[in-house]
Coordinates of C-alpha atoms and ligand atoms in Angstrom, one line a residue:
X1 CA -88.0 -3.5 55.8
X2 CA -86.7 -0.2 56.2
X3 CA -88.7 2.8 58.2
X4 CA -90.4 5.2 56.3
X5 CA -88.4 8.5 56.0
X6 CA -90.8 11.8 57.1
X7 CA -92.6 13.1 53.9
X8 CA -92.7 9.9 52.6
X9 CA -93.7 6.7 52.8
X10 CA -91.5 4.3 50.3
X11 CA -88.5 2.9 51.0
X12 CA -85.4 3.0 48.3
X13 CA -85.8 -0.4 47.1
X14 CA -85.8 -0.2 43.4
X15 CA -89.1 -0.8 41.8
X16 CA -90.2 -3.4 40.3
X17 CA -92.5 -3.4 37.1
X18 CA -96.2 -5.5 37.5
X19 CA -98.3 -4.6 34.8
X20 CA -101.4 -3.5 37.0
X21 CA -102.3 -3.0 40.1
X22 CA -106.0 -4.1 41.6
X23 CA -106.8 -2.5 44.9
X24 CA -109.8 -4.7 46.1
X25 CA -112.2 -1.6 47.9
X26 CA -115.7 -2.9 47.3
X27 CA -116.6 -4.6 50.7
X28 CA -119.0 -3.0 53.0
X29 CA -116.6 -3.0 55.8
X30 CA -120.1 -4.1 58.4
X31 CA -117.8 -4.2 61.4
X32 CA -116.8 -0.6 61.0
X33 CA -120.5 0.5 61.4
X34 CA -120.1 3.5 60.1
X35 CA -121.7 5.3 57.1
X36 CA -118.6 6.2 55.8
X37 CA -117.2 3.3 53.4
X38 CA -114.1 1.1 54.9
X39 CA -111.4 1.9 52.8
X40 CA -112.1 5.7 53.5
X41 CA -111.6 5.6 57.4
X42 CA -108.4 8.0 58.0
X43 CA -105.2 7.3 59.6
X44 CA -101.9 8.8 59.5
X45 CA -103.1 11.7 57.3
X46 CA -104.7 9.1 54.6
X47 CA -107.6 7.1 54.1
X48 CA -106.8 3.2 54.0
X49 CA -107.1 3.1 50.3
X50 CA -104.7 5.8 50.0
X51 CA -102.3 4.4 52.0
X52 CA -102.4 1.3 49.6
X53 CA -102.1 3.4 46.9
X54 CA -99.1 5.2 48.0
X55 CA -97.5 1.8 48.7
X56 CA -98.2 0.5 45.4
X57 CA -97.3 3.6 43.6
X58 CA -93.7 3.7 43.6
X59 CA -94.3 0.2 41.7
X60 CA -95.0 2.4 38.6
X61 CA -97.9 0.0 37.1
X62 CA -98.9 1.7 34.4
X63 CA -102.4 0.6 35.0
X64 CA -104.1 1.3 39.0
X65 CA -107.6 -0.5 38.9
X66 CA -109.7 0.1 42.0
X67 CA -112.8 -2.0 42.6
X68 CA -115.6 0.5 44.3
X69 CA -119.0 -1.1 45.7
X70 CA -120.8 0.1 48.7
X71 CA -120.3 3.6 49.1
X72 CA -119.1 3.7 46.0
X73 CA -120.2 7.4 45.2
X74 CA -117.5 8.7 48.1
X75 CA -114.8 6.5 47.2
X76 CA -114.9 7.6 43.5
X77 CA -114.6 10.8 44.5
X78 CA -112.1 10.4 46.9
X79 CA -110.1 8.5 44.4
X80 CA -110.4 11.7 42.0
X81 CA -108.9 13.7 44.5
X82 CA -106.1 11.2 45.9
X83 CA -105.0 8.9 42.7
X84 CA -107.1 10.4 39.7
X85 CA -104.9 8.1 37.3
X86 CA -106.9 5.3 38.9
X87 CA -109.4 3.7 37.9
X88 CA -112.7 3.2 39.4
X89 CA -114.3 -0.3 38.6
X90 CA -117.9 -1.0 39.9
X91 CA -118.3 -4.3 41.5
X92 CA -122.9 -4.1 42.0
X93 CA -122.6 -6.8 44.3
X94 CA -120.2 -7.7 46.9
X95 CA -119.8 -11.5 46.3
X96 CA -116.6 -11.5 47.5
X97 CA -112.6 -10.9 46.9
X98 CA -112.6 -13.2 44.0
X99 CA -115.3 -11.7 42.3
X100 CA -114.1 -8.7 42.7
X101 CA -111.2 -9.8 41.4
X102 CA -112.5 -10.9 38.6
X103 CA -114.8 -7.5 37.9
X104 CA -111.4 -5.9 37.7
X105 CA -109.7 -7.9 35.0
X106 CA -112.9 -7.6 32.8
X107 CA -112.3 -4.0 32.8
X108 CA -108.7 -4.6 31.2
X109 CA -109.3 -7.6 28.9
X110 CA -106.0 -6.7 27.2
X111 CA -104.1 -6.8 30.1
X112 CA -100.9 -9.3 30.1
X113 CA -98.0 -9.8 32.4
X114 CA -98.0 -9.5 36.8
X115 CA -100.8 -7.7 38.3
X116 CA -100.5 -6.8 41.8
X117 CA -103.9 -7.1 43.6
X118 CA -104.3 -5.8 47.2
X119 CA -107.0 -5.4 49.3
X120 CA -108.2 -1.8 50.0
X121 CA -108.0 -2.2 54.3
X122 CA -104.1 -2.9 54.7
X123 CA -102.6 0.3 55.4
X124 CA -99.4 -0.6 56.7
X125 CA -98.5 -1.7 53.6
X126 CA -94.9 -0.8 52.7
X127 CA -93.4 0.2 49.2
X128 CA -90.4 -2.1 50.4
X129 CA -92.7 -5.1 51.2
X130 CA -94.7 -4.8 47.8
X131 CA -91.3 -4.7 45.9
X132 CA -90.2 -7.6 47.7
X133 CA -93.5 -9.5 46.5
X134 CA -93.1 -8.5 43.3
X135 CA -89.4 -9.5 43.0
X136 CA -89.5 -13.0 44.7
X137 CA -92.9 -14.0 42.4
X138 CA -90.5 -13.3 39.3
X139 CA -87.1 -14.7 40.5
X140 CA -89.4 -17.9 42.0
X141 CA -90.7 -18.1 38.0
X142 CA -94.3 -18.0 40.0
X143 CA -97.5 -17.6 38.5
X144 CA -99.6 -17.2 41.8
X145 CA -97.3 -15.5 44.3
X146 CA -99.0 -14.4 47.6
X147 CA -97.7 -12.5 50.9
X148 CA -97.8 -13.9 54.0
X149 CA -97.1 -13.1 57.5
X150 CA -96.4 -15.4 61.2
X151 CA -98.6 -13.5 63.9
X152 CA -99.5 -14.1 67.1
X153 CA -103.2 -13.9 66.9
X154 CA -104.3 -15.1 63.5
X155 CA -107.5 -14.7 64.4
X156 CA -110.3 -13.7 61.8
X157 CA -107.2 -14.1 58.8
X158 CA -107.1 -16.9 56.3
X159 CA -104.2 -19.9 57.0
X160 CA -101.4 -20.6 54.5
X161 CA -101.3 -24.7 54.4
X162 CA -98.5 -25.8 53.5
X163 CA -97.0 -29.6 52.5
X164 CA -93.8 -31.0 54.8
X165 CA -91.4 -29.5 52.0
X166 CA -92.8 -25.7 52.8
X167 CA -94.2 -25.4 49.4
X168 CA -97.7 -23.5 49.9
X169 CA -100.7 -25.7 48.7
X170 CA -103.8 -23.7 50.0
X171 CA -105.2 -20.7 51.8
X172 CA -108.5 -21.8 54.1
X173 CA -110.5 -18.9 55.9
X174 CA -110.4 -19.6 59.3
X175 CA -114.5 -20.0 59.0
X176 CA -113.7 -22.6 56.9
X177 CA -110.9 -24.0 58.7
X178 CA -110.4 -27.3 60.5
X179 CA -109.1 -26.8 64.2
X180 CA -105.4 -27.9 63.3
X181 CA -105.7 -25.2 60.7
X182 CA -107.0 -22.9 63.0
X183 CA -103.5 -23.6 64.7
X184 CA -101.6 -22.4 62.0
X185 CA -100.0 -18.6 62.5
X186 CA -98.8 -18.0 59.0
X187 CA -101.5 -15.9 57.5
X188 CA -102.4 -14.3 54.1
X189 CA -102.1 -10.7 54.1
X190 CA -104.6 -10.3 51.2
X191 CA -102.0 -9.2 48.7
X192 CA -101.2 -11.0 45.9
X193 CA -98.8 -11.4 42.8
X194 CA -100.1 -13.3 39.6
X195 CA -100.0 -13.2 36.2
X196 CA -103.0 -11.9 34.6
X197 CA -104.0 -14.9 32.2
X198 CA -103.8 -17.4 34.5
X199 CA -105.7 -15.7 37.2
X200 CA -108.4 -14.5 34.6
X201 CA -108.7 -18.3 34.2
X202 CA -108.7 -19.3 37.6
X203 CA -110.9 -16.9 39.1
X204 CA -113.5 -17.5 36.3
X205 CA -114.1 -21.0 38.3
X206 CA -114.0 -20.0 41.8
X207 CA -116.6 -22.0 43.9
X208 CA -118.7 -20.7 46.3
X209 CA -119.4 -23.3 48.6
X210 CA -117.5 -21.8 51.6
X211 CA -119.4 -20.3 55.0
X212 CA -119.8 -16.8 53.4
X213 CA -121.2 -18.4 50.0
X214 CA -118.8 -15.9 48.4
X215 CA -116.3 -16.2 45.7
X216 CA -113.2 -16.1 47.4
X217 CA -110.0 -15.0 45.6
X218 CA -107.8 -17.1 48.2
X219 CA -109.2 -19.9 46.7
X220 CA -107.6 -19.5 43.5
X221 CA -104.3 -20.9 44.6
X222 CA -105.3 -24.8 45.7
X223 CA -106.4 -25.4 41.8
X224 CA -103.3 -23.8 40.2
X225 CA -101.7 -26.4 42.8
X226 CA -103.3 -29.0 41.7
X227 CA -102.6 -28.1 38.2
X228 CA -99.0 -28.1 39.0
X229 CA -98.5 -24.5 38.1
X230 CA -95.9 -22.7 40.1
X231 CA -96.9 -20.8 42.9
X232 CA -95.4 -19.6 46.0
X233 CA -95.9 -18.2 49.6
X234 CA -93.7 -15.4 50.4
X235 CA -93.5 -14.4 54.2
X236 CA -93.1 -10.6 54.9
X237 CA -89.8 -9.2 56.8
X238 CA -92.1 -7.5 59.1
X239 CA -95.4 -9.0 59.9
X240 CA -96.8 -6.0 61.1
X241 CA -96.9 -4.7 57.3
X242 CA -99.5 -7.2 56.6
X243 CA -102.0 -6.3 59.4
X244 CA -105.5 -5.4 57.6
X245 CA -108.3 -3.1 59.4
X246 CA -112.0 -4.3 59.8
X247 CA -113.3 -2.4 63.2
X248 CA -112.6 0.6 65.1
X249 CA -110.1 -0.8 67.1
X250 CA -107.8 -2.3 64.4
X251 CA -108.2 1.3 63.1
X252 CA -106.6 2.9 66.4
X253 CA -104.1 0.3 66.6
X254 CA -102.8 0.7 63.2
X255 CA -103.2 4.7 63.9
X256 CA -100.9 4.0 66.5
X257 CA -98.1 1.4 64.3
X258 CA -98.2 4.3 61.7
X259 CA -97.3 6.8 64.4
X260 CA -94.7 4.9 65.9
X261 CA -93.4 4.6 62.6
X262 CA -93.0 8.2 61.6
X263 CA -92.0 9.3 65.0
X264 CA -89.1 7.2 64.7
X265 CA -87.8 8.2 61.4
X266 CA -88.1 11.7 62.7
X267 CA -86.2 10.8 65.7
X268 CA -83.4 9.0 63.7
X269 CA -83.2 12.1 61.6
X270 CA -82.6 14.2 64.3
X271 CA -85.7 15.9 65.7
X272 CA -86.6 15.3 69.5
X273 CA -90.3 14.1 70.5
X274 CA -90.5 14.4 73.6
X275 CA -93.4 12.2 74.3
X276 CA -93.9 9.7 71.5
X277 CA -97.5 8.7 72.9
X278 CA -98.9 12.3 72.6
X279 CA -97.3 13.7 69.6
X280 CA -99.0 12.7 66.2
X281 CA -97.4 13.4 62.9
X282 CA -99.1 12.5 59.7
X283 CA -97.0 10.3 57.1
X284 CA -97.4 13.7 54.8
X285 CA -95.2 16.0 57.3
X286 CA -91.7 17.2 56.7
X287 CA -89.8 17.9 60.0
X288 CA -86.1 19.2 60.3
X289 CA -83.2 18.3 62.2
X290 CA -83.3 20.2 65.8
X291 CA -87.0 20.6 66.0
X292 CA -88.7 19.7 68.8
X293 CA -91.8 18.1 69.0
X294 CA -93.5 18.9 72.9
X295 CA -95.9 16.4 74.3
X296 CA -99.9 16.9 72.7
X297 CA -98.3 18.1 69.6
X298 CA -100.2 16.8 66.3
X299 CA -98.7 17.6 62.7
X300 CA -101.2 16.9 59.8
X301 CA -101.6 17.4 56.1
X302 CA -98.8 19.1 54.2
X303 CA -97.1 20.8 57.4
X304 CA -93.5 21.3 57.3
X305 CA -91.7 22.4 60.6
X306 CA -88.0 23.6 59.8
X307 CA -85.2 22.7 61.4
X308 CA -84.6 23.9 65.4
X309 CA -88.4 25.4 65.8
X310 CA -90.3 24.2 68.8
X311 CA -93.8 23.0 68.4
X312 CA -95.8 22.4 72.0
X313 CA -97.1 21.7 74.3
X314 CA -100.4 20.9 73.1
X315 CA -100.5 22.0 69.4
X316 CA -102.4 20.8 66.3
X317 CA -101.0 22.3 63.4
X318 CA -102.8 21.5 59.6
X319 CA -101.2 22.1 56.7
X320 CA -98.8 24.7 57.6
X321 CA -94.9 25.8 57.7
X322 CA -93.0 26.4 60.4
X323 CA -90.0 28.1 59.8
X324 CA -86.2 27.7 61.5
X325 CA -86.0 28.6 65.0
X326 CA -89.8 29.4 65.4
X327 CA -91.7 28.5 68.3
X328 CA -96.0 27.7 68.9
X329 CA -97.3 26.8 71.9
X330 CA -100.3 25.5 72.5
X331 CA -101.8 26.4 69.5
X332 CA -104.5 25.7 66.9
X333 CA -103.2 26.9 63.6
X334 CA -104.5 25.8 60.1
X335 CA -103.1 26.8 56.9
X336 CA -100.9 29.6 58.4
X337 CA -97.5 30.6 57.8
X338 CA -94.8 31.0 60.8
X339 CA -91.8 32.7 59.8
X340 CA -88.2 31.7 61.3
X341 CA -87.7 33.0 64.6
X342 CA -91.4 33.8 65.0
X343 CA -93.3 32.8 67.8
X344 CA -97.3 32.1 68.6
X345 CA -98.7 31.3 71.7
X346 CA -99.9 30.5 74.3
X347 CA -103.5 29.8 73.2
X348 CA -103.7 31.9 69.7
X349 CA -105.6 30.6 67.0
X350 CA -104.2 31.3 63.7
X351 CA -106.5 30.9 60.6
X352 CA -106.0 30.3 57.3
X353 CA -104.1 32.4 55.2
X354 CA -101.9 33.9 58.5
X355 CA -98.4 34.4 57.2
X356 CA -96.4 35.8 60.0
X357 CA -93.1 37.1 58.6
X358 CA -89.5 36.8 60.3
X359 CA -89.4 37.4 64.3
X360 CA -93.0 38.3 64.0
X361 CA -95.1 37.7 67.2
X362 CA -98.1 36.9 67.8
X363 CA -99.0 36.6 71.7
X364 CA -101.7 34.7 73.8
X365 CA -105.3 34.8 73.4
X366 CA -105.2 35.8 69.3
X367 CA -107.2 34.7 66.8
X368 CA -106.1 35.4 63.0
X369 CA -107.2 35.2 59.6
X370 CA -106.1 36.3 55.9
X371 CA -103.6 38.3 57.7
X372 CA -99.6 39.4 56.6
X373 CA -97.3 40.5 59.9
X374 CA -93.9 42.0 59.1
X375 CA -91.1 41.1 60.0
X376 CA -91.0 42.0 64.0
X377 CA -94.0 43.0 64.6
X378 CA -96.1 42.0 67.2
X379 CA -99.7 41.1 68.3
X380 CA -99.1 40.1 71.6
X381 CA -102.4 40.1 73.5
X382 CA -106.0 39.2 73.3
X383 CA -106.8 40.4 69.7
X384 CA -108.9 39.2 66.4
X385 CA -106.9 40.1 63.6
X386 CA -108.5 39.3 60.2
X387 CA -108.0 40.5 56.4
X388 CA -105.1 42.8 57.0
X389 CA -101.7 43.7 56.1
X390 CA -99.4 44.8 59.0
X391 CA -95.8 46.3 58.1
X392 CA -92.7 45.9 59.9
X393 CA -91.3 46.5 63.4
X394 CA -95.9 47.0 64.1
X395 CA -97.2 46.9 67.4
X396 CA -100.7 45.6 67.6
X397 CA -102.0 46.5 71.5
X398 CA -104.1 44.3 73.9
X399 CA -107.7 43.5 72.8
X400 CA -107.2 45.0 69.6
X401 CA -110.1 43.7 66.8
X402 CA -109.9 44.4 63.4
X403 CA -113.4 45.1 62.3
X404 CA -113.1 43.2 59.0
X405 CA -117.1 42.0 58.4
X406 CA -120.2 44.4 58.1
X407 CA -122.8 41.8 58.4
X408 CA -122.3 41.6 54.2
X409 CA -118.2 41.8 53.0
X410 CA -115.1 41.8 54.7
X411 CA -113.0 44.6 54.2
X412 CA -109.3 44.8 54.3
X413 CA -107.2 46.8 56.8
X414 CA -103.5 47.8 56.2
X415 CA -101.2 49.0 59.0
X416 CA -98.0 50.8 58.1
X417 CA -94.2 50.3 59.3
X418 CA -93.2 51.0 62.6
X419 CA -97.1 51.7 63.8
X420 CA -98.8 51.5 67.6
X421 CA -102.1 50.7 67.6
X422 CA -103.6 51.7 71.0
X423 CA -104.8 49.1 73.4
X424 CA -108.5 48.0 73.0
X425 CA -109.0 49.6 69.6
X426 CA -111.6 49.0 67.2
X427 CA -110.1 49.2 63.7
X428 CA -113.3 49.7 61.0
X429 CA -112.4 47.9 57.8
X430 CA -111.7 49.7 55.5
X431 CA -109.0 51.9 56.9
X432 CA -105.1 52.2 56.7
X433 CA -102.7 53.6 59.3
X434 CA -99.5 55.3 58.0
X435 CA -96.1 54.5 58.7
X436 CA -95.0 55.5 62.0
X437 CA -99.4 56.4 63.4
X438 CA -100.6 55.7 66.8
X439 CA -103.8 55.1 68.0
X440 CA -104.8 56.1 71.3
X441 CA -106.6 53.1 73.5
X442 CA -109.9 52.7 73.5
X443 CA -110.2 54.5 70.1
X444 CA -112.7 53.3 67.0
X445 CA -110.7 54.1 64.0
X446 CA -113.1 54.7 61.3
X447 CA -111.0 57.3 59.1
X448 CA -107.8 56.5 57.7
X449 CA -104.7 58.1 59.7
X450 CA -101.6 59.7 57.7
X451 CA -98.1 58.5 58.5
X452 CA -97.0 59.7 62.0
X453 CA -100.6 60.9 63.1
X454 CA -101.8 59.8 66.6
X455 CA -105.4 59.3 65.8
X456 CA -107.9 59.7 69.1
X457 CA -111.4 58.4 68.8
X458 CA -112.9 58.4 72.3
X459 CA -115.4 60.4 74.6
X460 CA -113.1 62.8 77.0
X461 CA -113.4 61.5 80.5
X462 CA -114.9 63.0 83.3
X463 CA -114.4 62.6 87.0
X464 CA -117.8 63.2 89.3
X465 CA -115.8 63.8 92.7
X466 CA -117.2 62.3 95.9
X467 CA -119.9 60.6 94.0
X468 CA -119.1 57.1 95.8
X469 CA -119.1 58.7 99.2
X470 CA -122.5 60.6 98.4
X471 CA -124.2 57.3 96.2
X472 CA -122.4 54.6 98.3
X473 CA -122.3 55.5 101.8
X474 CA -121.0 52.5 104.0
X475 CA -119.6 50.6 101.3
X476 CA -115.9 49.1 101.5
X477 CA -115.5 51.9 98.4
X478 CA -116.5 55.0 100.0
X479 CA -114.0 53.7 103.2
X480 CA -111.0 52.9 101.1
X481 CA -112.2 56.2 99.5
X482 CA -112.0 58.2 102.8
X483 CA -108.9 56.6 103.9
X484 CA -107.2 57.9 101.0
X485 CA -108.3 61.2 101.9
X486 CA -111.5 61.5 100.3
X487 CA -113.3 64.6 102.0
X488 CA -116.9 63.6 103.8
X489 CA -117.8 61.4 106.3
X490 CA -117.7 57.9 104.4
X491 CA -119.9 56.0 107.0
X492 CA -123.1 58.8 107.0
X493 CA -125.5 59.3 104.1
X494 CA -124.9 62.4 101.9
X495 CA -127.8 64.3 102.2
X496 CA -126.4 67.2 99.9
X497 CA -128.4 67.9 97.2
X498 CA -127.5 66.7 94.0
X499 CA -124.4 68.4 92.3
X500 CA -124.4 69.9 88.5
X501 CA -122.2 66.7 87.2
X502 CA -124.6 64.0 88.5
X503 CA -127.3 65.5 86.9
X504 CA -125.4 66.1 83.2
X505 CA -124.5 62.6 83.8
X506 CA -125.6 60.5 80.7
X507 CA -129.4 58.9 81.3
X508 CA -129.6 55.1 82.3
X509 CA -126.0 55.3 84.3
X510 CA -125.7 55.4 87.8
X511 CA -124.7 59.2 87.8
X512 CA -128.4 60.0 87.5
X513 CA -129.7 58.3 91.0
Ligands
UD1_1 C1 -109.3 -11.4 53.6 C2 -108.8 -12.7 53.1 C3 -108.1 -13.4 54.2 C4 -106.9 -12.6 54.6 C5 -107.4 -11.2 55.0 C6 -106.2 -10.3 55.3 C7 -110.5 -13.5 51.5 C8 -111.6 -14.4 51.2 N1 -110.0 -13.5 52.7 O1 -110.2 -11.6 54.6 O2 -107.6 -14.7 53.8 O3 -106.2 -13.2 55.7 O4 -108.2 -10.6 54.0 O5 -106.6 -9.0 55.8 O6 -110.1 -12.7 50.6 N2 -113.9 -6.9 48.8 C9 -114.4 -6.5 47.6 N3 -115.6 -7.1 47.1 C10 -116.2 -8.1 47.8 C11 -115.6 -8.6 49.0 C12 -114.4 -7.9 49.5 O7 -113.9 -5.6 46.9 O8 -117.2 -8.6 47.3 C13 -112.7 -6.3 49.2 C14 -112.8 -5.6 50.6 O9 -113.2 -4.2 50.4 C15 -111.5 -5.8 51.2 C16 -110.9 -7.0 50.6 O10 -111.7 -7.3 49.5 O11 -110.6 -4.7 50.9 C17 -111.0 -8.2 51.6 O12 -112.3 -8.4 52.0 P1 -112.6 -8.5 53.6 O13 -114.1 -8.8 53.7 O14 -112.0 -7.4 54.3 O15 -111.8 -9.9 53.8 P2 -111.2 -10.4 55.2 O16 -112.3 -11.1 55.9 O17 -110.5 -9.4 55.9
CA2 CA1 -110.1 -7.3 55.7

């Protein structure tokens, strides 16, 4: 089977037409304990479900049935989201895959022709291995085709039996299953091939007399066999397709197969992970040739990274675009743009709606939000930057804040071309700055300031001389403060009476003692 190519998840191995596909998604999924239902546990930048989906899809059924149970509510609306062609089938009581089965052809009595039918908690599932399925029950002339796998541990998985010839004659759960069939490594996978009469008509007498007292839908092929219809048993290329999820740590080991998986098709397209156990990279991301991926980098949702940008150390980027030759380190971003040849980082934190333009910077310590930077301009230090336009070739000084939120709306601020915004100023949404304005550190810019102004908004300072050598005698201060030539003696108390600044001094400060 061939590896998944970044941004998607199918292989080119031409589709094959089944009439239906039934994803089986009604189980409660017990061993997961968790409230949230099986089939909706994440990995790879999917739920399980969707990951079957996407497998399935390339298929081009022209009918998806999905059979919801326990949680039902969530995966309904999940589905609506994720496939909303599907269709939702309500199974009110899990008794079991055959059943369920069963529910889901009774919502398509018309249907006719091969129906693919998967369970919901196999997300390694492979566009390539379904095709295969599909194509080997037809050539084969088949009527119950199922997919197979040889493992290592087939513990907890239904056997394939099999007579001396190889032809497949039964599937036994292993709580069902002798000790020599316990023995036996090729399992099912849970993903099936059949035509939809004849598995309306087997599944309609499915026992139940099995450990579970369930109806299982593996026991539909022993009868057909017995009937002498054609069936077969086709083994997957790779068996690690076929690997279901029922507990937390089949979860994190399939995480981790997915992973391994996308890294490497970045890799053979040319982008450089540095350290393929830190770096995590949803099935959904695009990366280019000549980008490189540092160690604790994770790329989720609909990010794309261009070609030759650096991403890491440290990184989690969600949903957004990285463009050629950009660089963020060790960075938090989410829904932001990152021009080419702009840089973020160390330790910014750039919010939705963030579009930094070409060769725009912004520095360490920054957090952004609803924000457009030029091209080239910069917000290099310790800053809050939030619904704002900035123009070109802008400097943004350290511990800047844009004072966007009055406790009721936010309120835009938009800085001109070419502008230098003072150190540690306070801009007071809404306000503008011309092209070419300063703003002197320190200031609270309340009024807007014309093009080329320099706008000062801060009390004049004062010096009180001597006051340390009069109000801390003996202190390391007032002798540093003599030894640099301060007048006095720095070691005896100043017993001169208070001077006309100390007492002007604002109340509360230290002026006043
Ligand atoms: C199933 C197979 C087993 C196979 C394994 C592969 C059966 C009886 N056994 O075991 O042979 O090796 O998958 O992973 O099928 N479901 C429903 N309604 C129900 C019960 C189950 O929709 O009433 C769905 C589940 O959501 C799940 C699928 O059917 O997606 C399989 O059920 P699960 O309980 O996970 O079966 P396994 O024990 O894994
Ligand atoms: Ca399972």
């Amino acid at each position: 089977m061939s590896q998944p190519q970044p941004g998607t998840d199918h292989t080119d191995a031409p589709p094959a037409a089944v009439a239906a596909v039934v994803v089986l998604a009604a189980g409660q999924g017990t061993r997961m304990r968790s409230a949230t239902p099986k089939v909706l546990h994440a990995l790879g930048g999917r739920s399980m479900l969707g990951h079957v989906l996407a497998a399935a899809a390339p298929l081009g059924a022209g009918t998806t049935v999905v059979v919801v149970g326990a949680g039902r509510e969530a995966v309904v609306e999940h589905l609506s989201a994720v496939a909303p062609a599907a269709r939702p089938v309500v199974q009110e009581e899990q008794r079991g895959s055959g059943h369920a089965a069963q529910v889901a052809l009774d919502a398509v009595p018309d249907l006719e022709g091969p129906v693919l039918v998967c369970n919901g908690d196999s997300p390694l599932l492979t566009a390539g291995t379904l095709a295969a399925l599909v194509a080997a029950h037809s050539e084969a002339g088949s009527v119950f085709t199922v997919l197979t796998a040889e493992v290592d541990d087939p513990t907890g998985l239904g056997r394939i039996i099999r007579d001396e010839a190889g032809r497949p004659r039964a599937i036994v759960e292993e709580r069902d299953a002798t000790d020599e069939q316990r023995a036996i490594r090729e399992v099912n996978a849970g993903v099936y091939v059949a035509n939809a009469g004849t598995l309306r008509r087997v599944l309609a007498g499915l026992p139940t007399e099995n450990a579970q007292g369930e109806q299982y839908l593996t026991d539909a092929l022993a009868p057909l066999v017995h009937g002498g219809a054609p069936v077969a048993a086709v083994r997957a290329e790779d068996p690690v397709d076929v690997l279901g999820c029922n507990d937390r740590r089949e979860l994190a080991a399939r995480r981790r197969v997915l992973n391994d998986r996308v890294l490497d098709a970045l890799m053979v397209a040319g982008v450089t992970v540095v350290d393929p156990a830190t770096t995590w990279v949803d099935v959904t991301v695009t990366v280019g040739a000549d980008a490189v991926l540092q160690p604790g980098t994770q790329l989720l949702g609909t990010t794309r990274v261009a070609g030759g940008a650096v991403v890491g150390p440290d990184t989690t980027l969600t949903d957004c675009e990285v463009g050629e030759g950009a660089s963020v380190v060790r960075s938090h971003c989410s829904r932001a743009v990152v021009g080419p040849a702009a840089t973020v980082g160390p330790f910014s934190y750039l919010r939705p709606g963030t579009r930094l333009a070409r060769g725009a910077k912004v520095g360490g310590f920054v957090e952004t939000k609803n924000v457009e930077v030029g091209e080239d301009s910069k917000i290099p230090h310790l800053s809050y930057v939030g619904d704002a336009t900035i123009g070109t070739g802008s400097n943004v000084g350290a511990a800047t804040v844009f004072v966007n939120y009055d406790g009721v709306a936010k309120h835009r601020t938009t800085i001109g071309d070419h502008v230098r915004i003072g150190s540690d100023t306070m801009l007071v949404a809404p306000v503008t700055v011309g092209d070419g304005a300063y703003t002197a550190a320190g200031s609270v810019i309340t009024d807007d300031v014309p093009p080329g102004a320099m706008a000062v908004a801060r009390a004049k300072q004062r010096n009180v001389a001597g006051w340390v050598r009069r109000r801390r005698p003996g202190s390391a201060a007032a002798q540093a403060a003599a030894a640099a030539g301060d007048a006095g003696t720095a070691n005896a108390a100043d017993t001169r009476p208070r001077t006309d600044e100390s007492r002007s001094a604002a109340p509360g400060t230290d002026l006043d003692q």
